[in-house]
Amino acid sequence: MNLPSEEHNRLQQHYSNKKDWLKWGPYLSERQWGTVREDYSENGDAWNYLPHDHARSRAYRWGEDGIAGISDRYCNICFGIALWNRKDPILKERLFGLTGPQGNHGEDVKELYYYLENTPTHSYMKHLYKYPQNEFPYTKLEEESRKRGKRDSEYELLDTGIFDTNEYFDVYTEYAKGEAEDLLIKITISNRASVAAPVVLLPTMWIRNFWSFTGMPKKPVIKSNGDTDAPYVSIDHTYVGNYFLHFEKPSKLLFTENETNSERIFNFGNDHPFKKDLFHDAVINNDYSLAEKNKEGTKFAPLYELDIPAGQTKTIKLRFAKSILESPFDDSFDTLFSKRVKESNAFLEAITAKSVKEQQKIQRQAFAGLLWSKQYYNYDVEQWLHGDDGHTPPSNRKNGRNSGWTTLRNHDILLMPDAWEYPWFAAWDSAFHCVTYAMLDPDFAKQQLLLFTKEWYMAPNGQIPAYEWNFSDVNPPVQAWAAIQVYQIEQRMTGKKDLKFLKRMFNKLALNFTWWVNREDSSNKNIFEGGFLGLDNIGVFDRSNGVPGGGILEQVDGTSWMALYCLNMLEMALEIALEDEAFEDMAIKYFGHFVFIAEALNKLQEGAPSAWDEKEGFFYDTLILPDGRSIPIKVRSISGLLSITAVLNIKKEKLDRLPRFRSSMEWFRKYRAKTLKYTVIEEYSLEKDVLLSLVPRKRLHTLIKTILDESEFLSDYGIRSLSKRHENPYYVQINETTYCINYEPAESTTNMFGGNSNWRGPIWMPMNYLFINTLKEYHNHFKDDLKFTYPSNGNDRLDLKEIANKISRRLISIFENDEHGDRPVNNPYQKKYRDENFKDLILFFEYFDGNNGRGVGAAHQTGWTALVANLIEEINC
């Protein structure tokens, strides 16, 4: 392997077990409060059991949170920044946001922060937090949000006007690793106002509290060295070892314990006054007598009282190491920082070399967000259900949420969708994350995919856990698809064909595939259900919460996902079979199952009921009522379009090396064709590649034309999740109840799934990426023989690769500056983002307005929206 940068060398050192470069990283969550893990309530109301107002005073059981923070991989020792502008009612130790019930569109972080840079080994990291100099509008944000309804947009921090006069600080937090366990820390605060302004900075180190819950052989301690000229603290931790934090001379040294203030939270006395919220009390009340009294504890901060002139900057340096350093901040500190910055640039240049400069900036921030969202996640369901000694949960918990998942034990670093709004994994999100992460570090991407097949994740019956709020929900089975993508990306980058990885994934996913067949095909007809399948409110009713009339919903998307799953497993088996002929049998198995699913979905026999509506040229879900009646649910959504994604072009050269598979395929084609019109094989010949497609060519033409219709799915910014035709609402009556769906290009107007995510019109990056890959796969087979008018009301006839690239450019344009210097993602805040200190900052939202490209939903969902980096790389190949 050619290693083009020092960062690549560090990765090689790590994966060859020479140095543990990943022991420390940005693994500290941005929100631990309000999570299911920390909920010990009677009614399962996680938001209200541990709200933001309690977070500063209560010790967490399952993790920690902070701003721009880092920790070791098991979150034993944590570091983050805290700030006070001398006006706020609380010390800013964690990011503020509204809970699901408070926000008019569900939970929503109400802060401005940006991930600027990060490397796979976290050798260099840069984070920006914009901190107002005037009182933070906590109350205003909550009250205004409560006034707003579902048809109103969310009320954001920029809407309050607090940044209008530029009275704020830019707080940059940077980390550079001198060695694997030598972390240089630099906190730079710039005053963007026209007058001087004060700010109090507390770079805080604390130890996760195990001693109050599970007990420890020895309670950890952070202890001052007592030297005021060369200050440092020592950290003694049984699980992690001994460390030292050096820091520049502060105004004060504060110590306390990371323990619950029982008097404030539960109204009963504390055993001592040194509690988690002591720093807050000391700073806000300007009374440091108690916080300065002790010289040791489990939470520590040097306090810096800064007065920064207008337009000026001040920097504070710290250094965290395994030994005491004589001169931690000599010239070598800045030299090392500069070296790591240059190496980060070299690494990113190597990854993005094919892209134009402006697009490289988008890729760099997308990568940074993905890397900053690597989080430690701890959830032992059995322990959570039964409680700890002295901390017993309600008895009804044993039969409540996630009670069937006692084998699930999560204790890992995971690529989170969003470190604040979604600080827990979602199975299908994670698969998409890995496709982008493979561009940075294929080994970690492979490990992440394998993790979900481990026995402490996957249930004994083969089900993969969906997400924290309900592990038993069903996410689309995209792990096999992602495994192939990661395998191919690594092969393109390095020339390495990791068949061992494919085998490991294949063997475990075979269990999950069987679970799907046994559990989500209740009628045994190869037509699958699955519930909401991650698409939340895309249906007229909640597909995951019981079907109206007590019937069965035969889902086009469930069936399409399973057809794609078949082809993914088939492709994996074929690749492995080239080296291990035993896998040829499994290739035959998945090919056969794909044929059965294709026949069931298309139902081309005369008189057979079908999901395909010939008149309207679309696949629709079918509701089968207990009395046998069937009701088509005529919603034109990406659920119906998903059928085209189940496609695989098998090269002739590969088929020639697999004669038993070819023979079996020919048998299926010959004998199934006696009774069915459709054999899923396109234009079979011994001299050509073979295309396997879930839909016949005529239907494929119709569906692609529909995708390219700007009056339906094609937006200026990508493919919408619901046809714009539904601006005229669709109604269906089931058992005297009327259900409705209409095109909603941005925020949802329904409460389904909390109302914080919308699939009724917006543009979602992962689904667009899947469709783009699909068009390229068809092009691999048809080449110039298959062309379409693009867009459908236009004049240009293009092949499918050209069309895929055109759609990619529409998606990329969401983040690019237009002719006015505005990025569509920043609507309606374009004026502010023209400001010198905002113009290069990009947020990667959860989804995007189907009409204008505006960012909607979680503002930092760089997990799967980071796929824009792949699109940029692919159009420049």
PDB file of N, CA and C in Angstrom, residues 155-234:
ATOM      1  N   TYR A 155     -37.897  27.705  15.676  1.00  0.00           N
ATOM      2  CA  TYR A 155     -37.334  28.973  16.146  1.00  0.00           C
ATOM      3  C   TYR A 155     -35.904  28.699  16.593  1.00  0.00           C
ATOM      4  N   GLU A 156     -34.946  29.244  15.840  1.00  0.00           N
ATOM      5  CA  GLU A 156     -33.544  28.935  16.082  1.00  0.00           C
ATOM      6  C   GLU A 156     -32.823  30.088  16.775  1.00  0.00           C
ATOM      7  N   LEU A 157     -31.611  29.807  17.214  1.00  0.00           N
ATOM      8  CA  LEU A 157     -30.844  30.817  17.952  1.00  0.00           C
ATOM      9  C   LEU A 157     -30.623  32.077  17.122  1.00  0.00           C
ATOM     10  N   LEU A 158     -30.378  31.921  15.821  1.00  0.00           N
ATOM     11  CA  LEU A 158     -30.192  33.099  14.970  1.00  0.00           C
ATOM     12  C   LEU A 158     -31.465  33.939  14.878  1.00  0.00           C
ATOM     13  N   ASP A 159     -32.642  33.314  15.067  1.00  0.00           N
ATOM     14  CA  ASP A 159     -33.902  34.049  15.010  1.00  0.00           C
ATOM     15  C   ASP A 159     -34.072  34.999  16.189  1.00  0.00           C
ATOM     16  N   THR A 160     -33.364  34.748  17.285  1.00  0.00           N
ATOM     17  CA  THR A 160     -33.512  35.590  18.482  1.00  0.00           C
ATOM     18  C   THR A 160     -32.855  36.950  18.312  1.00  0.00           C
ATOM     19  N   GLY A 161     -31.987  37.092  17.320  1.00  0.00           N
ATOM     20  CA  GLY A 161     -31.291  38.361  17.099  1.00  0.00           C
ATOM     21  C   GLY A 161     -30.045  38.527  17.931  1.00  0.00           C
ATOM     22  N   ILE A 162     -29.669  37.520  18.695  1.00  0.00           N
ATOM     23  CA  ILE A 162     -28.546  37.677  19.620  1.00  0.00           C
ATOM     24  C   ILE A 162     -27.205  37.807  18.904  1.00  0.00           C
ATOM     25  N   PHE A 163     -27.137  37.423  17.614  1.00  0.00           N
ATOM     26  CA  PHE A 163     -25.900  37.570  16.854  1.00  0.00           C
ATOM     27  C   PHE A 163     -25.941  38.765  15.893  1.00  0.00           C
ATOM     28  N   ASP A 164     -27.035  39.512  15.904  1.00  0.00           N
ATOM     29  CA  ASP A 164     -27.214  40.565  14.897  1.00  0.00           C
ATOM     30  C   ASP A 164     -26.137  41.643  14.962  1.00  0.00           C
ATOM     31  N   THR A 165     -25.674  41.985  16.167  1.00  0.00           N
ATOM     32  CA  THR A 165     -24.681  43.062  16.333  1.00  0.00           C
ATOM     33  C   THR A 165     -23.275  42.521  16.530  1.00  0.00           C
ATOM     34  N   ASN A 166     -23.085  41.246  16.251  1.00  0.00           N
ATOM     35  CA  ASN A 166     -21.778  40.588  16.359  1.00  0.00           C
ATOM     36  C   ASN A 166     -21.193  40.609  17.765  1.00  0.00           C
ATOM     37  N   GLU A 167     -22.065  40.668  18.763  1.00  0.00           N
ATOM     38  CA  GLU A 167     -21.586  40.619  20.143  1.00  0.00           C
ATOM     39  C   GLU A 167     -21.513  39.155  20.585  1.00  0.00           C
ATOM     40  N   TYR A 168     -20.432  38.524  20.152  1.00  0.00           N
ATOM     41  CA  TYR A 168     -20.247  37.113  20.489  1.00  0.00           C
ATOM     42  C   TYR A 168     -18.756  36.784  20.438  1.00  0.00           C
ATOM     43  N   PHE A 169     -18.418  35.630  20.987  1.00  0.00           N
ATOM     44  CA  PHE A 169     -17.062  35.103  20.937  1.00  0.00           C
ATOM     45  C   PHE A 169     -17.019  33.907  19.996  1.00  0.00           C
ATOM     46  N   ASP A 170     -15.982  33.821  19.193  1.00  0.00           N
ATOM     47  CA  ASP A 170     -15.659  32.588  18.489  1.00  0.00           C
ATOM     48  C   ASP A 170     -14.691  31.817  19.373  1.00  0.00           C
ATOM     49  N   VAL A 171     -15.123  30.651  19.820  1.00  0.00           N
ATOM     50  CA  VAL A 171     -14.300  29.833  20.707  1.00  0.00           C
ATOM     51  C   VAL A 171     -13.818  28.613  19.922  1.00  0.00           C
ATOM     52  N   TYR A 172     -12.534  28.613  19.587  1.00  0.00           N
ATOM     53  CA  TYR A 172     -11.935  27.510  18.856  1.00  0.00           C
ATOM     54  C   TYR A 172     -11.242  26.567  19.844  1.00  0.00           C
ATOM     55  N   THR A 173     -11.597  25.309  19.791  1.00  0.00           N
ATOM     56  CA  THR A 173     -10.930  24.293  20.594  1.00  0.00           C
ATOM     57  C   THR A 173     -10.181  23.376  19.648  1.00  0.00           C
ATOM     58  N   GLU A 174      -8.856  23.277  19.852  1.00  0.00           N
ATOM     59  CA  GLU A 174      -8.018  22.466  18.983  1.00  0.00           C
ATOM     60  C   GLU A 174      -7.233  21.456  19.811  1.00  0.00           C
ATOM     61  N   TYR A 175      -7.049  20.281  19.218  1.00  0.00           N
ATOM     62  CA  TYR A 175      -6.255  19.229  19.833  1.00  0.00           C
ATOM     63  C   TYR A 175      -5.221  18.750  18.823  1.00  0.00           C
ATOM     64  N   ALA A 176      -4.001  18.512  19.296  1.00  0.00           N
ATOM     65  CA  ALA A 176      -2.967  17.902  18.457  1.00  0.00           C
ATOM     66  C   ALA A 176      -2.253  16.847  19.296  1.00  0.00           C
ATOM     67  N   LYS A 177      -2.051  15.682  18.711  1.00  0.00           N
ATOM     68  CA  LYS A 177      -1.378  14.615  19.434  1.00  0.00           C
ATOM     69  C   LYS A 177       0.116  14.642  19.130  1.00  0.00           C
ATOM     70  N   GLY A 178       0.923  14.896  20.207  1.00  0.00           N
ATOM     71  CA  GLY A 178       2.361  14.764  20.039  1.00  0.00           C
ATOM     72  C   GLY A 178       2.739  13.316  19.875  1.00  0.00           C
ATOM     73  N   GLU A 179       2.108  12.483  20.690  1.00  0.00           N
ATOM     74  CA  GLU A 179       2.197  11.034  20.605  1.00  0.00           C
ATOM     75  C   GLU A 179       0.809  10.487  20.897  1.00  0.00           C
ATOM     76  N   ALA A 180       0.687   9.166  20.933  1.00  0.00           N
ATOM     77  CA  ALA A 180      -0.627   8.563  21.132  1.00  0.00           C
ATOM     78  C   ALA A 180      -1.270   9.008  22.438  1.00  0.00           C
ATOM     79  N   GLU A 181      -0.432   9.277  23.467  1.00  0.00           N
ATOM     80  CA  GLU A 181      -0.972   9.715  24.747  1.00  0.00           C
ATOM     81  C   GLU A 181      -0.316  11.011  25.215  1.00  0.00           C
ATOM     82  N   ASP A 182      -0.098  11.894  24.273  1.00  0.00           N
ATOM     83  CA  ASP A 182       0.391  13.250  24.554  1.00  0.00           C
ATOM     84  C   ASP A 182      -0.487  14.210  23.762  1.00  0.00           C
ATOM     85  N   LEU A 183      -1.468  14.807  24.431  1.00  0.00           N
ATOM     86  CA  LEU A 183      -2.458  15.644  23.760  1.00  0.00           C
ATOM     87  C   LEU A 183      -2.202  17.118  24.073  1.00  0.00           C
ATOM     88  N   LEU A 184      -1.914  17.861  23.031  1.00  0.00           N
ATOM     89  CA  LEU A 184      -1.742  19.302  23.144  1.00  0.00           C
ATOM     90  C   LEU A 184      -3.098  19.950  22.901  1.00  0.00           C
ATOM     91  N   ILE A 185      -3.481  20.891  23.763  1.00  0.00           N
ATOM     92  CA  ILE A 185      -4.805  21.501  23.706  1.00  0.00           C
ATOM     93  C   ILE A 185      -4.645  23.010  23.624  1.00  0.00           C
ATOM     94  N   LYS A 186      -5.386  23.602  22.712  1.00  0.00           N
ATOM     95  CA  LYS A 186      -5.327  25.056  22.530  1.00  0.00           C
ATOM     96  C   LYS A 186      -6.751  25.590  22.424  1.00  0.00           C
ATOM     97  N   ILE A 187      -7.093  26.525  23.306  1.00  0.00           N
ATOM     98  CA  ILE A 187      -8.428  27.138  23.285  1.00  0.00           C
ATOM     99  C   ILE A 187      -8.237  28.611  22.941  1.00  0.00           C
ATOM    100  N   THR A 188      -8.746  29.001  21.794  1.00  0.00           N
ATOM    101  CA  THR A 188      -8.566  30.356  21.275  1.00  0.00           C
ATOM    102  C   THR A 188      -9.911  31.059  21.240  1.00  0.00           C
ATOM    103  N   ILE A 189      -9.990  32.208  21.911  1.00  0.00           N
ATOM    104  CA  ILE A 189     -11.255  32.950  21.990  1.00  0.00           C
ATOM    105  C   ILE A 189     -11.087  34.299  21.314  1.00  0.00           C
ATOM    106  N   SER A 190     -11.908  34.548  20.298  1.00  0.00           N
ATOM    107  CA  SER A 190     -11.861  35.807  19.548  1.00  0.00           C
ATOM    108  C   SER A 190     -13.113  36.616  19.829  1.00  0.00           C
ATOM    109  N   ASN A 191     -12.925  37.881  20.146  1.00  0.00           N
ATOM    110  CA  ASN A 191     -14.041  38.791  20.393  1.00  0.00           C
ATOM    111  C   ASN A 191     -14.457  39.424  19.075  1.00  0.00           C
ATOM    112  N   ARG A 192     -15.665  39.111  18.602  1.00  0.00           N
ATOM    113  CA  ARG A 192     -16.135  39.632  17.324  1.00  0.00           C
ATOM    114  C   ARG A 192     -16.890  40.952  17.476  1.00  0.00           C
ATOM    115  N   ALA A 193     -16.999  41.453  18.689  1.00  0.00           N
ATOM    116  CA  ALA A 193     -17.741  42.695  18.940  1.00  0.00           C
ATOM    117  C   ALA A 193     -16.855  43.918  18.716  1.00  0.00           C
ATOM    118  N   SER A 194     -17.488  45.079  18.700  1.00  0.00           N
ATOM    119  CA  SER A 194     -16.755  46.343  18.486  1.00  0.00           C
ATOM    120  C   SER A 194     -16.259  46.953  19.785  1.00  0.00           C
ATOM    121  N   VAL A 195     -16.535  46.308  20.906  1.00  0.00           N
ATOM    122  CA  VAL A 195     -16.054  46.762  22.215  1.00  0.00           C
ATOM    123  C   VAL A 195     -15.477  45.570  22.969  1.00  0.00           C
ATOM    124  N   ALA A 196     -14.653  45.859  23.976  1.00  0.00           N
ATOM    125  CA  ALA A 196     -14.077  44.799  24.797  1.00  0.00           C
ATOM    126  C   ALA A 196     -15.174  44.044  25.531  1.00  0.00           C
ATOM    127  N   ALA A 197     -14.914  42.787  25.818  1.00  0.00           N
ATOM    128  CA  ALA A 197     -15.916  41.974  26.512  1.00  0.00           C
ATOM    129  C   ALA A 197     -15.221  40.949  27.400  1.00  0.00           C
ATOM    130  N   PRO A 198     -15.821  40.673  28.569  1.00  0.00           N
ATOM    131  CA  PRO A 198     -15.234  39.680  29.476  1.00  0.00           C
ATOM    132  C   PRO A 198     -15.785  38.282  29.209  1.00  0.00           C
ATOM    133  N   VAL A 199     -14.987  37.280  29.521  1.00  0.00           N
ATOM    134  CA  VAL A 199     -15.447  35.896  29.449  1.00  0.00           C
ATOM    135  C   VAL A 199     -14.643  35.076  30.457  1.00  0.00           C
ATOM    136  N   VAL A 200     -15.307  34.140  31.094  1.00  0.00           N
ATOM    137  CA  VAL A 200     -14.657  33.219  32.025  1.00  0.00           C
ATOM    138  C   VAL A 200     -14.560  31.859  31.339  1.00  0.00           C
ATOM    139  N   LEU A 201     -13.365  31.307  31.301  1.00  0.00           N
ATOM    140  CA  LEU A 201     -13.113  30.020  30.663  1.00  0.00           C
ATOM    141  C   LEU A 201     -12.709  28.995  31.705  1.00  0.00           C
ATOM    142  N   LEU A 202     -13.358  27.825  31.678  1.00  0.00           N
ATOM    143  CA  LEU A 202     -13.008  26.717  32.553  1.00  0.00           C
ATOM    144  C   LEU A 202     -12.748  25.472  31.691  1.00  0.00           C
ATOM    145  N   PRO A 203     -11.496  25.219  31.311  1.00  0.00           N
ATOM    146  CA  PRO A 203     -11.197  23.947  30.650  1.00  0.00           C
ATOM    147  C   PRO A 203     -11.299  22.851  31.716  1.00  0.00           C
ATOM    148  N   THR A 204     -12.259  21.971  31.574  1.00  0.00           N
ATOM    149  CA  THR A 204     -12.635  21.079  32.673  1.00  0.00           C
ATOM    150  C   THR A 204     -12.266  19.628  32.391  1.00  0.00           C
ATOM    151  N   MET A 205     -11.656  19.010  33.403  1.00  0.00           N
ATOM    152  CA  MET A 205     -11.371  17.576  33.337  1.00  0.00           C
ATOM    153  C   MET A 205     -12.128  16.895  34.460  1.00  0.00           C
ATOM    154  N   TRP A 206     -12.782  15.776  34.146  1.00  0.00           N
ATOM    155  CA  TRP A 206     -13.515  15.060  35.178  1.00  0.00           C
ATOM    156  C   TRP A 206     -13.492  13.567  34.901  1.00  0.00           C
ATOM    157  N   ILE A 207     -13.876  12.825  35.925  1.00  0.00           N
ATOM    158  CA  ILE A 207     -13.837  11.371  35.855  1.00  0.00           C
ATOM    159  C   ILE A 207     -15.254  10.834  35.914  1.00  0.00           C
ATOM    160  N   ARG A 208     -15.553   9.937  34.989  1.00  0.00           N
ATOM    161  CA  ARG A 208     -16.881   9.331  34.966  1.00  0.00           C
ATOM    162  C   ARG A 208     -17.148   8.603  36.287  1.00  0.00           C
ATOM    163  N   ASN A 209     -18.357   8.760  36.795  1.00  0.00           N
ATOM    164  CA  ASN A 209     -18.699   8.224  38.107  1.00  0.00           C
ATOM    165  C   ASN A 209     -19.160   6.772  38.005  1.00  0.00           C
ATOM    166  N   PHE A 210     -18.257   5.858  38.357  1.00  0.00           N
ATOM    167  CA  PHE A 210     -18.625   4.455  38.546  1.00  0.00           C
ATOM    168  C   PHE A 210     -18.845   4.131  40.024  1.00  0.00           C
ATOM    169  N   TRP A 211     -18.131   4.845  40.889  1.00  0.00           N
ATOM    170  CA  TRP A 211     -18.125   4.493  42.306  1.00  0.00           C
ATOM    171  C   TRP A 211     -19.492   4.607  42.962  1.00  0.00           C
ATOM    172  N   SER A 212     -20.359   5.484  42.446  1.00  0.00           N
ATOM    173  CA  SER A 212     -21.694   5.642  43.048  1.00  0.00           C
ATOM    174  C   SER A 212     -22.681   4.586  42.570  1.00  0.00           C
ATOM    175  N   PHE A 213     -22.309   3.846  41.512  1.00  0.00           N
ATOM    176  CA  PHE A 213     -23.265   2.904  40.922  1.00  0.00           C
ATOM    177  C   PHE A 213     -22.781   1.459  41.025  1.00  0.00           C
ATOM    178  N   THR A 214     -21.625   1.188  40.472  1.00  0.00           N
ATOM    179  CA  THR A 214     -21.159  -0.194  40.396  1.00  0.00           C
ATOM    180  C   THR A 214     -20.030  -0.499  41.368  1.00  0.00           C
ATOM    181  N   GLY A 215     -19.487   0.534  41.991  1.00  0.00           N
ATOM    182  CA  GLY A 215     -18.352   0.313  42.876  1.00  0.00           C
ATOM    183  C   GLY A 215     -17.057   0.208  42.098  1.00  0.00           C
ATOM    184  N   MET A 216     -15.945   0.603  42.728  1.00  0.00           N
ATOM    185  CA  MET A 216     -14.630   0.524  42.106  1.00  0.00           C
ATOM    186  C   MET A 216     -13.635   0.045  43.152  1.00  0.00           C
ATOM    187  N   PRO A 217     -12.584  -0.647  42.741  1.00  0.00           N
ATOM    188  CA  PRO A 217     -11.559  -1.065  43.702  1.00  0.00           C
ATOM    189  C   PRO A 217     -10.938   0.119  44.437  1.00  0.00           C
ATOM    190  N   LYS A 218     -10.840   1.241  43.717  1.00  0.00           N
ATOM    191  CA  LYS A 218     -10.249   2.444  44.294  1.00  0.00           C
ATOM    192  C   LYS A 218     -10.855   3.647  43.595  1.00  0.00           C
ATOM    193  N   LYS A 219     -11.360   4.593  44.354  1.00  0.00           N
ATOM    194  CA  LYS A 219     -11.954   5.784  43.750  1.00  0.00           C
ATOM    195  C   LYS A 219     -10.869   6.614  43.066  1.00  0.00           C
ATOM    196  N   PRO A 220     -11.069   7.013  41.814  1.00  0.00           N
ATOM    197  CA  PRO A 220     -10.077   7.836  41.119  1.00  0.00           C
ATOM    198  C   PRO A 220      -9.934   9.208  41.782  1.00  0.00           C
ATOM    199  N   VAL A 221      -8.861   9.887  41.434  1.00  0.00           N
ATOM    200  CA  VAL A 221      -8.640  11.215  42.011  1.00  0.00           C
ATOM    201  C   VAL A 221      -7.844  12.081  41.040  1.00  0.00           C
ATOM    202  N   ILE A 222      -8.212  13.353  41.002  1.00  0.00           N
ATOM    203  CA  ILE A 222      -7.448  14.390  40.302  1.00  0.00           C
ATOM    204  C   ILE A 222      -6.840  15.263  41.397  1.00  0.00           C
ATOM    205  N   LYS A 223      -5.515  15.467  41.385  1.00  0.00           N
ATOM    206  CA  LYS A 223      -4.857  16.125  42.518  1.00  0.00           C
ATOM    207  C   LYS A 223      -3.890  17.196  42.031  1.00  0.00           C
ATOM    208  N   SER A 224      -3.905  18.348  42.700  1.00  0.00           N
ATOM    209  CA  SER A 224      -3.018  19.453  42.348  1.00  0.00           C
ATOM    210  C   SER A 224      -1.589  19.166  42.795  1.00  0.00           C
ATOM    211  N   ASN A 225      -0.626  19.674  42.012  1.00  0.00           N
ATOM    212  CA  ASN A 225       0.782  19.533  42.409  1.00  0.00           C
ATOM    213  C   ASN A 225       1.214  20.646  43.351  1.00  0.00           C
ATOM    214  N   GLY A 226       0.369  21.673  43.530  1.00  0.00           N
ATOM    215  CA  GLY A 226       0.668  22.754  44.466  1.00  0.00           C
ATOM    216  C   GLY A 226       1.616  23.806  43.950  1.00  0.00           C
ATOM    217  N   ASP A 227       2.092  23.686  42.711  1.00  0.00           N
ATOM    218  CA  ASP A 227       3.031  24.649  42.133  1.00  0.00           C
ATOM    219  C   ASP A 227       2.248  25.707  41.368  1.00  0.00           C
ATOM    220  N   THR A 228       2.360  26.952  41.766  1.00  0.00           N
ATOM    221  CA  THR A 228       1.591  28.017  41.105  1.00  0.00           C
ATOM    222  C   THR A 228       2.265  28.531  39.837  1.00  0.00           C
ATOM    223  N   ASP A 229       3.576  28.312  39.693  1.00  0.00           N
ATOM    224  CA  ASP A 229       4.291  28.810  38.512  1.00  0.00           C
ATOM    225  C   ASP A 229       4.289  27.802  37.358  1.00  0.00           C
ATOM    226  N   ALA A 230       4.343  26.516  37.667  1.00  0.00           N
ATOM    227  CA  ALA A 230       4.282  25.466  36.639  1.00  0.00           C
ATOM    228  C   ALA A 230       3.201  24.474  37.052  1.00  0.00           C
ATOM    229  N   PRO A 231       1.959  24.899  37.014  1.00  0.00           N
ATOM    230  CA  PRO A 231       0.890  24.081  37.592  1.00  0.00           C
ATOM    231  C   PRO A 231       0.532  22.873  36.723  1.00  0.00           C
ATOM    232  N   TYR A 232       0.168  21.814  37.391  1.00  0.00           N
ATOM    233  CA  TYR A 232      -0.429  20.666  36.737  1.00  0.00           C
ATOM    234  C   TYR A 232      -1.211  19.879  37.773  1.00  0.00           C
ATOM    235  N   VAL A 233      -2.055  18.986  37.311  1.00  0.00           N
ATOM    236  CA  VAL A 233      -2.732  18.052  38.193  1.00  0.00           C
ATOM    237  C   VAL A 233      -2.386  16.639  37.751  1.00  0.00           C
ATOM    238  N   SER A 234      -2.371  15.726  38.699  1.00  0.00           N
ATOM    239  CA  SER A 234      -2.176  14.312  38.386  1.00  0.00           C
ATOM    240  C   SER A 234      -3.527  13.617  38.416  1.00  0.00           C
TER     241      SER A 234
END
